[in-house]
mmCIF file of C-alpha atoms in Angstrom:
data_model
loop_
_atom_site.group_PDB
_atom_site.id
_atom_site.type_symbol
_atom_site.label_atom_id
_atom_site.label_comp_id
_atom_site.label_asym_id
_atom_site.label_seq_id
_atom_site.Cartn_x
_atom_site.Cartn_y
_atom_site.Cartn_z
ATOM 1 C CA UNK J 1 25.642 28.675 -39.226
ATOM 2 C CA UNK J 2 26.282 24.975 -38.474
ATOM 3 C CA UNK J 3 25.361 25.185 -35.293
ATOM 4 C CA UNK J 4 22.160 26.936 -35.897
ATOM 5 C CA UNK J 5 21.509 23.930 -38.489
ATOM 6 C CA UNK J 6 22.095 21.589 -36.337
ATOM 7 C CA UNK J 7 19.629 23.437 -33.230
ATOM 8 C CA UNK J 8 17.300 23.662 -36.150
ATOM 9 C CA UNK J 9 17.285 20.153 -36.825
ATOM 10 C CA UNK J 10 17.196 18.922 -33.427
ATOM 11 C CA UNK J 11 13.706 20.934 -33.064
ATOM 12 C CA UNK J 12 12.138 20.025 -35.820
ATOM 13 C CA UNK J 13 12.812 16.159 -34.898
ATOM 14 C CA UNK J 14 11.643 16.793 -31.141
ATOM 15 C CA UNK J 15 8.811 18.086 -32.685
ATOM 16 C CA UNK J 16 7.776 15.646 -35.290
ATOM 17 C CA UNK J 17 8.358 12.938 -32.527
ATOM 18 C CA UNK J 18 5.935 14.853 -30.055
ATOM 19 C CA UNK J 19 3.734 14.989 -33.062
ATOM 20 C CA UNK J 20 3.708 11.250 -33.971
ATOM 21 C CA UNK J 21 3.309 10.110 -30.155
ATOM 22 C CA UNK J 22 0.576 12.659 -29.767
ATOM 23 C CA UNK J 23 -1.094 11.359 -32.954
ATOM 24 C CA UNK J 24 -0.506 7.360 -31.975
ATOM 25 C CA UNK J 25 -1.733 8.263 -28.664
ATOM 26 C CA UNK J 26 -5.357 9.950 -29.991
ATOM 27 C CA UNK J 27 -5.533 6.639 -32.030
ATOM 28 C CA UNK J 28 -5.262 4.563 -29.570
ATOM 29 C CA UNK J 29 -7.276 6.321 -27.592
ATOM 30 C CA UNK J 30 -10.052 6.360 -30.391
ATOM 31 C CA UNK J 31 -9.676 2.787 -30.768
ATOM 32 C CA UNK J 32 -10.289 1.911 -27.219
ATOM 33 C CA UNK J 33 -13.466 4.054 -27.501
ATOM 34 C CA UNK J 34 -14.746 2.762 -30.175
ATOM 35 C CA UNK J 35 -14.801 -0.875 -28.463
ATOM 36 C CA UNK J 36 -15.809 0.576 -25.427
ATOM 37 C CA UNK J 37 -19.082 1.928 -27.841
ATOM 38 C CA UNK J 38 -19.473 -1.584 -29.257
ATOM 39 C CA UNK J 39 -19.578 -3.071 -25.761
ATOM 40 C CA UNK J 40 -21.802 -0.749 -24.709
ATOM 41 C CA UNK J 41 -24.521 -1.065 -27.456
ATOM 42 C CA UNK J 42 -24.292 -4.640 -27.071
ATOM 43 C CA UNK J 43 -24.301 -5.437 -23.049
ATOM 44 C CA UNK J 44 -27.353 -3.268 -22.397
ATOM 45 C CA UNK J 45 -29.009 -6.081 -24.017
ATOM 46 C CA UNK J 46 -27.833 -8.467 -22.327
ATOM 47 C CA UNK J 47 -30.068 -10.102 -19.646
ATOM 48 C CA UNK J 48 -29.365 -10.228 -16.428
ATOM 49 C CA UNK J 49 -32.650 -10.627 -14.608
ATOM 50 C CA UNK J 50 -31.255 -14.154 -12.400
ATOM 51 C CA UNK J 51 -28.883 -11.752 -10.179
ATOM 52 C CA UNK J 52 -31.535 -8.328 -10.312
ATOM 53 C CA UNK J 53 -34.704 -7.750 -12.478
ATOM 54 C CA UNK J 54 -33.699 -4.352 -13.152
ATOM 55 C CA UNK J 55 -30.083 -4.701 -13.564
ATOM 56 C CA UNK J 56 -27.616 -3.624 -16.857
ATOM 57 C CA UNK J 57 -24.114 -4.647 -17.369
ATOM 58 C CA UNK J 58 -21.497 -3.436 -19.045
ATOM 59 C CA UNK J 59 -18.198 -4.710 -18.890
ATOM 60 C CA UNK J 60 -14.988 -3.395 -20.502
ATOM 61 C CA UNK J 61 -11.773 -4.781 -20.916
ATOM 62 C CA UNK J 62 -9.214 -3.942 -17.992
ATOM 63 C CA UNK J 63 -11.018 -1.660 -16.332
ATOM 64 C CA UNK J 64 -10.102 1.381 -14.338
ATOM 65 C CA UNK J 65 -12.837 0.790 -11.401
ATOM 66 C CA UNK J 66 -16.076 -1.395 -11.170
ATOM 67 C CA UNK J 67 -19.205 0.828 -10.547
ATOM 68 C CA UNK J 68 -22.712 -0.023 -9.201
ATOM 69 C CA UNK J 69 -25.059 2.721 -9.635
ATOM 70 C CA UNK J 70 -28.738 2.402 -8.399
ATOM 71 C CA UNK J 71 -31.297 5.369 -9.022
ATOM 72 C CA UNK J 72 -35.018 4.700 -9.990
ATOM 73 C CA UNK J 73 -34.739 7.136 -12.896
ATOM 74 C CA UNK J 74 -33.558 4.982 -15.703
ATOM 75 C CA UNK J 75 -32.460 7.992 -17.814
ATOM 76 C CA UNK J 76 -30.100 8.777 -15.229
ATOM 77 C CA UNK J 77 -28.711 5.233 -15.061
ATOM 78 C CA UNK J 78 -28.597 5.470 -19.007
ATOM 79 C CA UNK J 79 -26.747 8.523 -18.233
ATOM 80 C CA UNK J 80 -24.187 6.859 -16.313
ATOM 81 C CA UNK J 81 -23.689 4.158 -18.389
ATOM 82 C CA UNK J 82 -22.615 5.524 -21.694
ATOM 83 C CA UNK J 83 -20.585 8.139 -20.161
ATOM 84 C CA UNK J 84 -18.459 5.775 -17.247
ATOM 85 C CA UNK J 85 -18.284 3.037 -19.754
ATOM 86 C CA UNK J 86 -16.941 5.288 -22.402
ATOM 87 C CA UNK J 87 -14.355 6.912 -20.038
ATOM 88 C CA UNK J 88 -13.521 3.083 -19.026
ATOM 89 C CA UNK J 89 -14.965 1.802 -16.272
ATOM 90 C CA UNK J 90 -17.055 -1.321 -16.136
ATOM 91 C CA UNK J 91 -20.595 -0.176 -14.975
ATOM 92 C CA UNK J 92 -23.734 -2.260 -13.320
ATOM 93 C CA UNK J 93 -27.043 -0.435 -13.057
ATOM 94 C CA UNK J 94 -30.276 -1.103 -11.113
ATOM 95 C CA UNK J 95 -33.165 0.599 -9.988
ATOM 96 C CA UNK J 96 -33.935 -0.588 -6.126
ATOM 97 C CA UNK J 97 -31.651 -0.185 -3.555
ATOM 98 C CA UNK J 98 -32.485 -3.995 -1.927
ATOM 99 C CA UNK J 99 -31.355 -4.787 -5.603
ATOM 100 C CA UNK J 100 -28.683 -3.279 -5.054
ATOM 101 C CA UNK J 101 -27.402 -4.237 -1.542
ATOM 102 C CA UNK J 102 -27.729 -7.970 -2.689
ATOM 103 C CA UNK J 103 -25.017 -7.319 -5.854
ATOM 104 C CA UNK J 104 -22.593 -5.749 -3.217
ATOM 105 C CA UNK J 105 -22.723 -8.961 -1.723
ATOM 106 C CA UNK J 106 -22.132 -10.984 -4.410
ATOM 107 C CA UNK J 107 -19.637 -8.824 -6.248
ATOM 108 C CA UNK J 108 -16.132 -6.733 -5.974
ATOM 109 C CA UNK J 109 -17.070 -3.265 -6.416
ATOM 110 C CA UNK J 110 -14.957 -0.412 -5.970
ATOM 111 C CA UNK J 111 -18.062 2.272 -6.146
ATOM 112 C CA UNK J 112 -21.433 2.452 -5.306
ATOM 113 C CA UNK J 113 -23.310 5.662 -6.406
ATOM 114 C CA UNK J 114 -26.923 5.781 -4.653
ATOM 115 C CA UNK J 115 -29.548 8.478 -5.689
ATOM 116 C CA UNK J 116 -31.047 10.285 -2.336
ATOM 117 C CA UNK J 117 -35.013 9.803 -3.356
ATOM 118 C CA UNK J 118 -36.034 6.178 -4.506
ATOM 119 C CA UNK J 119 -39.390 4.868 -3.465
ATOM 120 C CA UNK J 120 -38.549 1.856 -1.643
ATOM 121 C CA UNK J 121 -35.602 2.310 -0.066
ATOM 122 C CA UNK J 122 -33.822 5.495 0.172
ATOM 123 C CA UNK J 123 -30.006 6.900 -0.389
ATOM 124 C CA UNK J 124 -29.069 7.287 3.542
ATOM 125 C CA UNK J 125 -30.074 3.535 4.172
ATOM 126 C CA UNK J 126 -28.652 1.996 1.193
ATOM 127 C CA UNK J 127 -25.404 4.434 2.970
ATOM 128 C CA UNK J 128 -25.336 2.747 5.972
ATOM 129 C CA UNK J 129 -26.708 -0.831 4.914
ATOM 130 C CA UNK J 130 -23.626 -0.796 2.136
ATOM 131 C CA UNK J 131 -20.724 0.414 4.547
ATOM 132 C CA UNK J 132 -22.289 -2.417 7.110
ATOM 133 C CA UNK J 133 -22.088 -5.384 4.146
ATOM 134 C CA UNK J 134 -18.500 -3.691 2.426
ATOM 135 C CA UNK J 135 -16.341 -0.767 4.761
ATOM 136 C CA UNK J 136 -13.522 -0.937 1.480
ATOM 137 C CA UNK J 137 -16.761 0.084 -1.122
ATOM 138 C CA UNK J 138 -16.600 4.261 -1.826
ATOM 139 C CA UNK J 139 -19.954 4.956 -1.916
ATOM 140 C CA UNK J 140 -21.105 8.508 -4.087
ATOM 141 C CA UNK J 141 -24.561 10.081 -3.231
ATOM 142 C CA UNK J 142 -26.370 11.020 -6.159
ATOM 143 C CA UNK J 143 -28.624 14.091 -5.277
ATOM 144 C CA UNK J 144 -30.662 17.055 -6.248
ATOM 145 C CA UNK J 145 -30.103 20.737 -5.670
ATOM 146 C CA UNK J 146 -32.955 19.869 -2.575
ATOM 147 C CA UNK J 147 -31.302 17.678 -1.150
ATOM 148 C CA UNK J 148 -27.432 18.800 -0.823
ATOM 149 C CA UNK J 149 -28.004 19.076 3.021
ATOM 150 C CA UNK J 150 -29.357 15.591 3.323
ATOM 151 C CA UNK J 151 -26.642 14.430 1.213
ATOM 152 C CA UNK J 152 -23.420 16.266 3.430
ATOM 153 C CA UNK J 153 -25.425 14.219 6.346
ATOM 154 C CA UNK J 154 -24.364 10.967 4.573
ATOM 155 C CA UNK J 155 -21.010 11.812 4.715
ATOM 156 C CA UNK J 156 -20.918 10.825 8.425
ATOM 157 C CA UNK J 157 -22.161 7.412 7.816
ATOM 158 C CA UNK J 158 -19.898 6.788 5.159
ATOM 159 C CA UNK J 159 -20.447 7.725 1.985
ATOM 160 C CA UNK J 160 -17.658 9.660 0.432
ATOM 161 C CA UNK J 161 -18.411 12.337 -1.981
ATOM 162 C CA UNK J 162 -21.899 13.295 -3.929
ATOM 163 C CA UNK J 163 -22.287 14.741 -6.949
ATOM 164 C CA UNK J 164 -25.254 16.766 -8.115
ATOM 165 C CA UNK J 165 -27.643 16.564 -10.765
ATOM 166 C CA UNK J 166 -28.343 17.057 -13.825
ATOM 167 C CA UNK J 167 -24.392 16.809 -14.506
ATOM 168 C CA UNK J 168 -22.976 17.134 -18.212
ATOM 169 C CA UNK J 169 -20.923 14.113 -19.425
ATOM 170 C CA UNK J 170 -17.664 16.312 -19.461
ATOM 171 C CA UNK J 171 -18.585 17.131 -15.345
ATOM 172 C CA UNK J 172 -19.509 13.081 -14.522
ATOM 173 C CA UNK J 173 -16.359 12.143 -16.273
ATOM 174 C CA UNK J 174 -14.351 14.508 -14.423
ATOM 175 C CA UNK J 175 -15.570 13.439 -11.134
ATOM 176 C CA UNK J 176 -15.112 9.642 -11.506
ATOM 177 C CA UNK J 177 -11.498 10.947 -12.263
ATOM 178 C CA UNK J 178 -10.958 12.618 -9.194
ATOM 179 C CA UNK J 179 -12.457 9.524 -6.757
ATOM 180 C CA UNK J 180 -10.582 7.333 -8.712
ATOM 181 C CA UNK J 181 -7.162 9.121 -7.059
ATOM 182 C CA UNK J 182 -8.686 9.596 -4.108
ATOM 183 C CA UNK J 183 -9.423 6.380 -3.610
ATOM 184 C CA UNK J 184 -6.213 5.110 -5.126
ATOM 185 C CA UNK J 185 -4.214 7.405 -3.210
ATOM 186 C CA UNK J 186 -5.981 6.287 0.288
ATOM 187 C CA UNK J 187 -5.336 2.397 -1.208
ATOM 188 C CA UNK J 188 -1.727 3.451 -1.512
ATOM 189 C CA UNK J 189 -1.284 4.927 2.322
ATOM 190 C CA UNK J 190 -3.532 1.821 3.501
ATOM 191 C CA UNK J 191 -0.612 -0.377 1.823
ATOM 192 C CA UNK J 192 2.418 1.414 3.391
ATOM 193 C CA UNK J 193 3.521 0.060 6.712
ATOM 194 C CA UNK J 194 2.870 1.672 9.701
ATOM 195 C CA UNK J 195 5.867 2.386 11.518
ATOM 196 C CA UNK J 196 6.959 4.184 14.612
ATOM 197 C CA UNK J 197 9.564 5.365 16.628
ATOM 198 C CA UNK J 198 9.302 4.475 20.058
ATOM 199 C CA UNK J 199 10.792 3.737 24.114
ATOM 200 C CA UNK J 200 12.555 0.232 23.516
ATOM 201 C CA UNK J 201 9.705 -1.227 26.099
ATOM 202 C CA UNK J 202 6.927 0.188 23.781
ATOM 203 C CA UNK J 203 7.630 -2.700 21.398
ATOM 204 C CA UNK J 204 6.628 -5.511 23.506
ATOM 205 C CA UNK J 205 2.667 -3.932 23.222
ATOM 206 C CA UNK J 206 2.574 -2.497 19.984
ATOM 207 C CA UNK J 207 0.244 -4.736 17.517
ATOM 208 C CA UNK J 208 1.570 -7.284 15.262
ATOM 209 C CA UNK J 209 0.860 -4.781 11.754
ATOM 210 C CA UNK J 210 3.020 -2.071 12.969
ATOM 211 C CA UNK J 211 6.712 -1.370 13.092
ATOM 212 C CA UNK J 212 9.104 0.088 15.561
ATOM 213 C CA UNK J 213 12.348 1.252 15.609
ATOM 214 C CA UNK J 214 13.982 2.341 18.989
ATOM 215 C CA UNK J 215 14.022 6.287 19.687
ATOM 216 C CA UNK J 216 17.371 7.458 20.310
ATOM 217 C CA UNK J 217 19.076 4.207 18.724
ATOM 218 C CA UNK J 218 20.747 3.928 15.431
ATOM 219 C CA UNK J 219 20.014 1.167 12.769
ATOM 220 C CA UNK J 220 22.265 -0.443 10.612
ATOM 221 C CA UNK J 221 20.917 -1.917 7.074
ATOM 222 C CA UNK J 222 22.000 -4.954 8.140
ATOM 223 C CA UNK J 223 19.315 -4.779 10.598
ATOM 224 C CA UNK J 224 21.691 -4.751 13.791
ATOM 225 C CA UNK J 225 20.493 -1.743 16.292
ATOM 226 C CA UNK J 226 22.893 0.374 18.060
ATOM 227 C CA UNK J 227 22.719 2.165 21.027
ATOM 228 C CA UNK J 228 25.477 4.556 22.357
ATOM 229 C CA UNK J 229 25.716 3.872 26.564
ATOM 230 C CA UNK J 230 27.096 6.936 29.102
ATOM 231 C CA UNK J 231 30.299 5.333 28.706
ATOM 232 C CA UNK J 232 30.563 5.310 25.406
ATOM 233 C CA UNK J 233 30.276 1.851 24.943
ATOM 234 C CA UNK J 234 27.626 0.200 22.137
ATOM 235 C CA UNK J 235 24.549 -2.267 23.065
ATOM 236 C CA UNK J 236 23.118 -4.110 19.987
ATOM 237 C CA UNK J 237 20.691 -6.475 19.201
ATOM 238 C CA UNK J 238 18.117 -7.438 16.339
ATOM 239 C CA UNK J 239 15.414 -4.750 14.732
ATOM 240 C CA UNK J 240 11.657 -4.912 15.056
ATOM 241 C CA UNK J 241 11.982 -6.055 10.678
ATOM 242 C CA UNK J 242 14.137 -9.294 11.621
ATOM 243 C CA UNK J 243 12.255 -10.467 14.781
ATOM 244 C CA UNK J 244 8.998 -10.103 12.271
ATOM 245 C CA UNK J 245 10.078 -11.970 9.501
ATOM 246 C CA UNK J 246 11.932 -15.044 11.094
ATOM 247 C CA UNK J 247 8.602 -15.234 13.976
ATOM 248 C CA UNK J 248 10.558 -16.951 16.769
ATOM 249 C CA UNK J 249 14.338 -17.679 17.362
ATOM 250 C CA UNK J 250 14.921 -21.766 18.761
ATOM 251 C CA UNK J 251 18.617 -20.449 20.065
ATOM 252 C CA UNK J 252 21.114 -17.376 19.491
ATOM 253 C CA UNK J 253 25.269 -18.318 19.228
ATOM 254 C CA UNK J 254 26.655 -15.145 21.128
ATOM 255 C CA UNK J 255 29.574 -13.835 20.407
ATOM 256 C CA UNK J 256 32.506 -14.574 22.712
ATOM 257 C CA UNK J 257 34.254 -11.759 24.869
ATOM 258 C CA UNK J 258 37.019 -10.194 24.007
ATOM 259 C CA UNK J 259 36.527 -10.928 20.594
ATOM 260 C CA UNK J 260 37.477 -8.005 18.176
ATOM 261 C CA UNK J 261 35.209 -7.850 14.913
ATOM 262 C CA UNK J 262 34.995 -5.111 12.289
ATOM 263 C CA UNK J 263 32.430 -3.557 10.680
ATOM 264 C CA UNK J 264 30.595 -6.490 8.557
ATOM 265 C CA UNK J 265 31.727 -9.631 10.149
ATOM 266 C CA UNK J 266 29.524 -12.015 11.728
ATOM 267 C CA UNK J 267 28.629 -10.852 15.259
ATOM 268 C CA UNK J 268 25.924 -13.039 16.200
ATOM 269 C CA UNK J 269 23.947 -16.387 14.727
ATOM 270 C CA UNK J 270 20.280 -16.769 15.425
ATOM 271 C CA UNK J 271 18.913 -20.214 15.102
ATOM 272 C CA UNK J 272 15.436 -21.452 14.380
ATOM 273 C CA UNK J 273 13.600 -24.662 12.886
ATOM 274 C CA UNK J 274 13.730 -23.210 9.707
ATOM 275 C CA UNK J 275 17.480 -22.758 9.601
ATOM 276 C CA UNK J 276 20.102 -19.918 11.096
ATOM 277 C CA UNK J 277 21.004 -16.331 10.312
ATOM 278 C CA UNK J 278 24.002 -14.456 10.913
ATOM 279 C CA UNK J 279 23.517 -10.755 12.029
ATOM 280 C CA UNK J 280 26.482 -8.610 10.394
ATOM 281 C CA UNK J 281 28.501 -6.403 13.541
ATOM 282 C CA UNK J 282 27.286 -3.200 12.998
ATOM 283 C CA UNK J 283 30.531 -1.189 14.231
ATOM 284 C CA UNK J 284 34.324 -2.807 14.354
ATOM 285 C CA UNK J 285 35.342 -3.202 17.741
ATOM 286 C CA UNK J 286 35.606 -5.331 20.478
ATOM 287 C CA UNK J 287 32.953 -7.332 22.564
ATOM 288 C CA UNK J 288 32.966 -6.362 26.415
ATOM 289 C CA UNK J 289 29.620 -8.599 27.409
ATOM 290 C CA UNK J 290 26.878 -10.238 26.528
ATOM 291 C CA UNK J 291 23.645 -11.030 27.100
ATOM 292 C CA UNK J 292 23.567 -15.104 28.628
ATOM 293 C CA UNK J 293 19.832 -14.615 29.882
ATOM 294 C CA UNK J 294 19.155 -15.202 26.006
ATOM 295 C CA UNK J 295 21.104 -18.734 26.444
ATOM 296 C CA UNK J 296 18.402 -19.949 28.403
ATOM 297 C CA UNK J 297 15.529 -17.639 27.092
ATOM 298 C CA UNK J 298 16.017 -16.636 23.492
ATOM 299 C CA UNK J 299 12.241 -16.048 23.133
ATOM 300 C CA UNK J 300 13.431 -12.179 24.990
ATOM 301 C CA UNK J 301 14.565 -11.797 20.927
ATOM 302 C CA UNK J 302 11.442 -11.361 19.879
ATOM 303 C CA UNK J 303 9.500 -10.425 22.620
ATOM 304 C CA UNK J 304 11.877 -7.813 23.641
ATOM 305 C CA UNK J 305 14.285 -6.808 20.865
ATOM 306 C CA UNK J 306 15.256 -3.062 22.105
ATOM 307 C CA UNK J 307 15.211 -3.883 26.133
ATOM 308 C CA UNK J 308 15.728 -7.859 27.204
ATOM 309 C CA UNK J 309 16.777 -8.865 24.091
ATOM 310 C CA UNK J 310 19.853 -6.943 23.754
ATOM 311 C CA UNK J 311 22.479 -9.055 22.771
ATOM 312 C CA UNK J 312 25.941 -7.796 23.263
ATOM 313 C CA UNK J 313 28.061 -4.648 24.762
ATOM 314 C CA UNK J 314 30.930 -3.465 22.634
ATOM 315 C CA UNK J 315 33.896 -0.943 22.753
ATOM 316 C CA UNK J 316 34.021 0.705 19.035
ATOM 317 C CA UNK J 317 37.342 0.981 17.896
ATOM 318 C CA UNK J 318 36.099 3.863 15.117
ATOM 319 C CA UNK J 319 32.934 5.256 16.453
ATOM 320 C CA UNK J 320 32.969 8.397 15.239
ATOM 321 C CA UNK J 321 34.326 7.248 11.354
ATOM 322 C CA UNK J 322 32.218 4.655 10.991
ATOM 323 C CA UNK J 323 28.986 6.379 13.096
ATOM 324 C CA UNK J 324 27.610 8.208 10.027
ATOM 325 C CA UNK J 325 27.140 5.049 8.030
ATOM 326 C CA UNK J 326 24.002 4.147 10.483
ATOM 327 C CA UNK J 327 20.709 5.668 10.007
ATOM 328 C CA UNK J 328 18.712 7.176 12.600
ATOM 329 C CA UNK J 329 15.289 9.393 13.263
ATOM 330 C CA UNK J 330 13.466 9.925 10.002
ATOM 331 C CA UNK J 331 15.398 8.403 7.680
ATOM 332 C CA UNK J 332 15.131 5.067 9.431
ATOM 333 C CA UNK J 333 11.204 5.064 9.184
ATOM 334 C CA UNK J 334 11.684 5.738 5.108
ATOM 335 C CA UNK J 335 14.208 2.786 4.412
ATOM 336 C CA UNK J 336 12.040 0.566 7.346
ATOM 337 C CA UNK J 337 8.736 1.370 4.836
ATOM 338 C CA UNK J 338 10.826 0.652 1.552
ATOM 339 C CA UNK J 339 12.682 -2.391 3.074
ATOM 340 C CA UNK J 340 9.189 -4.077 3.993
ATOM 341 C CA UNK J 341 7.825 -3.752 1.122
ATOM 342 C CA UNK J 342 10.720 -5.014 -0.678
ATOM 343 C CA UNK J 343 10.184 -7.790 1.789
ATOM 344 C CA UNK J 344 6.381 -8.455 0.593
ATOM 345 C CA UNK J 345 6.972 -8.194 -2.908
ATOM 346 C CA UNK J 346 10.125 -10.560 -2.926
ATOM 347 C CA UNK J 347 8.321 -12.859 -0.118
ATOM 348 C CA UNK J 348 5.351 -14.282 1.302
ATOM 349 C CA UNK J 349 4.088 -12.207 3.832
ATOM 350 C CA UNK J 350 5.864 -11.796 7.399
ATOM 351 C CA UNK J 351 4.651 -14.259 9.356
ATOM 352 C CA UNK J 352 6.426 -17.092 11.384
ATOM 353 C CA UNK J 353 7.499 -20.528 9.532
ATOM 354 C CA UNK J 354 6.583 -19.010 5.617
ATOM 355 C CA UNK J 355 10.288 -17.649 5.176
ATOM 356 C CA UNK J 356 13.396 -19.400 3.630
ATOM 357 C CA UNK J 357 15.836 -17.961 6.296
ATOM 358 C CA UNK J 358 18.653 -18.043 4.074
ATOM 359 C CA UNK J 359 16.689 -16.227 1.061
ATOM 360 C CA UNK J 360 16.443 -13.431 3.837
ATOM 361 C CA UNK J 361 19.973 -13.616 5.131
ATOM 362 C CA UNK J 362 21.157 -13.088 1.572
ATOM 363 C CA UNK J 363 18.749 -10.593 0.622
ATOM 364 C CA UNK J 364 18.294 -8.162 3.945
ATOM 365 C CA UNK J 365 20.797 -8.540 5.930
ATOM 366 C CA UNK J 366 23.597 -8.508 4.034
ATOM 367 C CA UNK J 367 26.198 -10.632 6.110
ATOM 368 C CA UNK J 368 29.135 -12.028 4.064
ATOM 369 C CA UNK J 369 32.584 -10.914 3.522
ATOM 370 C CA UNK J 370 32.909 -7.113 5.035
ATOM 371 C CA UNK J 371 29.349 -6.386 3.509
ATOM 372 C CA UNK J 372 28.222 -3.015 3.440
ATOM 373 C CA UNK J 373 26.263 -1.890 6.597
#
């Protein structure tokens, strides 16, 4: 009987509590409306003649997207006004399309909607001219049942989705919905680093925004690469991440032969004009070679990381204990994506002479005291 009590009572408070954030969130939901309303009845008034004779603004606090809709039927741009602003999104209207090419240039849209039919300049060429002045802007074709074929056409020169009229509120608001994610979710994959597996060579051509990691090597997270020769023996050197973010080496401190490390110590020390780093040993073990030609050209670093720049040969001493700890293949491209953004958002951007090299010693490559690699 307690126990049933007790279920009873645990119910009932999970669902007063959904109740009470349900009812909170309708509130504030109905409160943000209502302003949005009382922007709205007051903007449209507002004039705005100096940037286009026939354009309406209405701005809203914080808003999801900034739209730019140009039809010569004002009761459609009426239309799109109280039902975008309401569903929050700060809306500019006008009537021409030359009206509207000019605001593109002047402003940070994220949409353009453009009817098919307008007198002086119609939908496709506003298409084209508004992809020419802005590639980022998503432009919507507005369009009639007549004119769906015309309006599929634009597709190819840019414009990414149309949507039919007459539309009901509930149908417009439900469309700016969906190219919202869209074009969020295409934002999102634009911001994610490129980054490919590929032959060690391959990495002296690839282009400065992408990112390669060596196919067939292993990685450690302190950003030492491994590769396992015929003989069982290790080559390592520096990843395509490190070579990016310190831009160009000055000198590289190899490590001496025949000296034994473990897993964690310092195996190497690259030196530039903004300081040193020290690149963690990947693997314990012992050092058989290494690479001189980077005495007298340490520039093979970062011109070569997976082929010239190689920067030492090694006999592991627990290869096949201390093997699984390295990443290779796919997960390698997933910690290389969340490692440079962590990069990005801690730091200025990777480029040569903006980085505090011992910030990024501390923070990415994890050398110190037996760190984890």
């Amino acid at each position: 009987m307690t126990a049933l009590l007790i279920l009873f009572m645990f119910v009932a408070f999970v669902g007063i509590d959904f109740l009470v954030r349900t009812s909170l969130r309708r509130m504030r939901e109905k409160r943000e409306r209502q302003a949005r309303e009382a922007v709205l009845n007051t903007a449209i008034h507002l004039d705005f003649t100096y940037e286009a004779k026939s354009l309406k603004r209405v701005e809203v606090p914080n808003p999801k997207a900034r739209i730019l809709a140009v039809d010569d039927e004002a009761v459609v741009l009426d239309s799109f006004r109280r039902i975008l602003v309401l569903e929050g999104f700060s809306v500019d209207t006008v009537e021409h399309g030359p009206e509207a090419l000019g605001l593109i240039q002047r402003h940070d849209y994220d949409f353009l909607f453009t009817d098919l039919k307008m007198p002086d300049m119609d939908g496709v060429d506003v298409v084209k001219a508004a992809k020419h002045l802005r590639p980022d802007l998503d432009v919507v074709v507005i369009t009639g049942y007549g004119s769906i074929d015309t309006a599929v056409q634009t597709l190819q020169f840019g414009a990414c989705e149309y949507v039919q009229k007459p539309f009901t509120a509930d149908e417009l608001a439900e469309f700016a919905k969906k190219i919202l994610i869209k074009r969020e979710a295409r934002l999102e994959a634009q911001r994610r680093p490129n980054v490919r597996v590929v032959a060690p060579e391959m990495a002296e051509v690839l282009s400065a925004s992408e990112f390669c990691v060596p196919g067939g090597a292993f990685l450690s997270t302190g950003h030492a690469w491994v590769r396992i020769e015929p003989e069982g023996q290790i080559r390592v050197g520096i990843d395509d991440f490190v070579r990016k973010a310190l831009g160009s080496v000055k000198g590289v401190v190899l490590p001496e032969r025949g000296k034994t490390v473990r897993k964690g110590d310092i195996l190497f020390t690259l030196k530039g004009a903004s300081g040193e780093v020290h690149v963690a040993a990947p693997l314990s073990g012992s050092v058989e070679h290494h690479n001189e030609g980077l005495l007298s050209s340490p520039s093979d670093l970062m011109h070569s990381p997976y082929d010239r720049g190689w920067v030492c040969l090694m006999t592991p001493s627990d290869l096949a204990g201390e093997l699984a700890a390295l990443k290779i293949g796919q997960p390698v491209i997933d910690w290389y994506q969340e490692e440079i953004t962590r990069f990005r958002t801690a730091e200025t951007p990777l480029a040569a002479g903006t980085l505090d090299w011992s910030t990024f010693e501390k923070q990415f490559l994890g050398q110190g005291e037996h760190a984890p690699v």
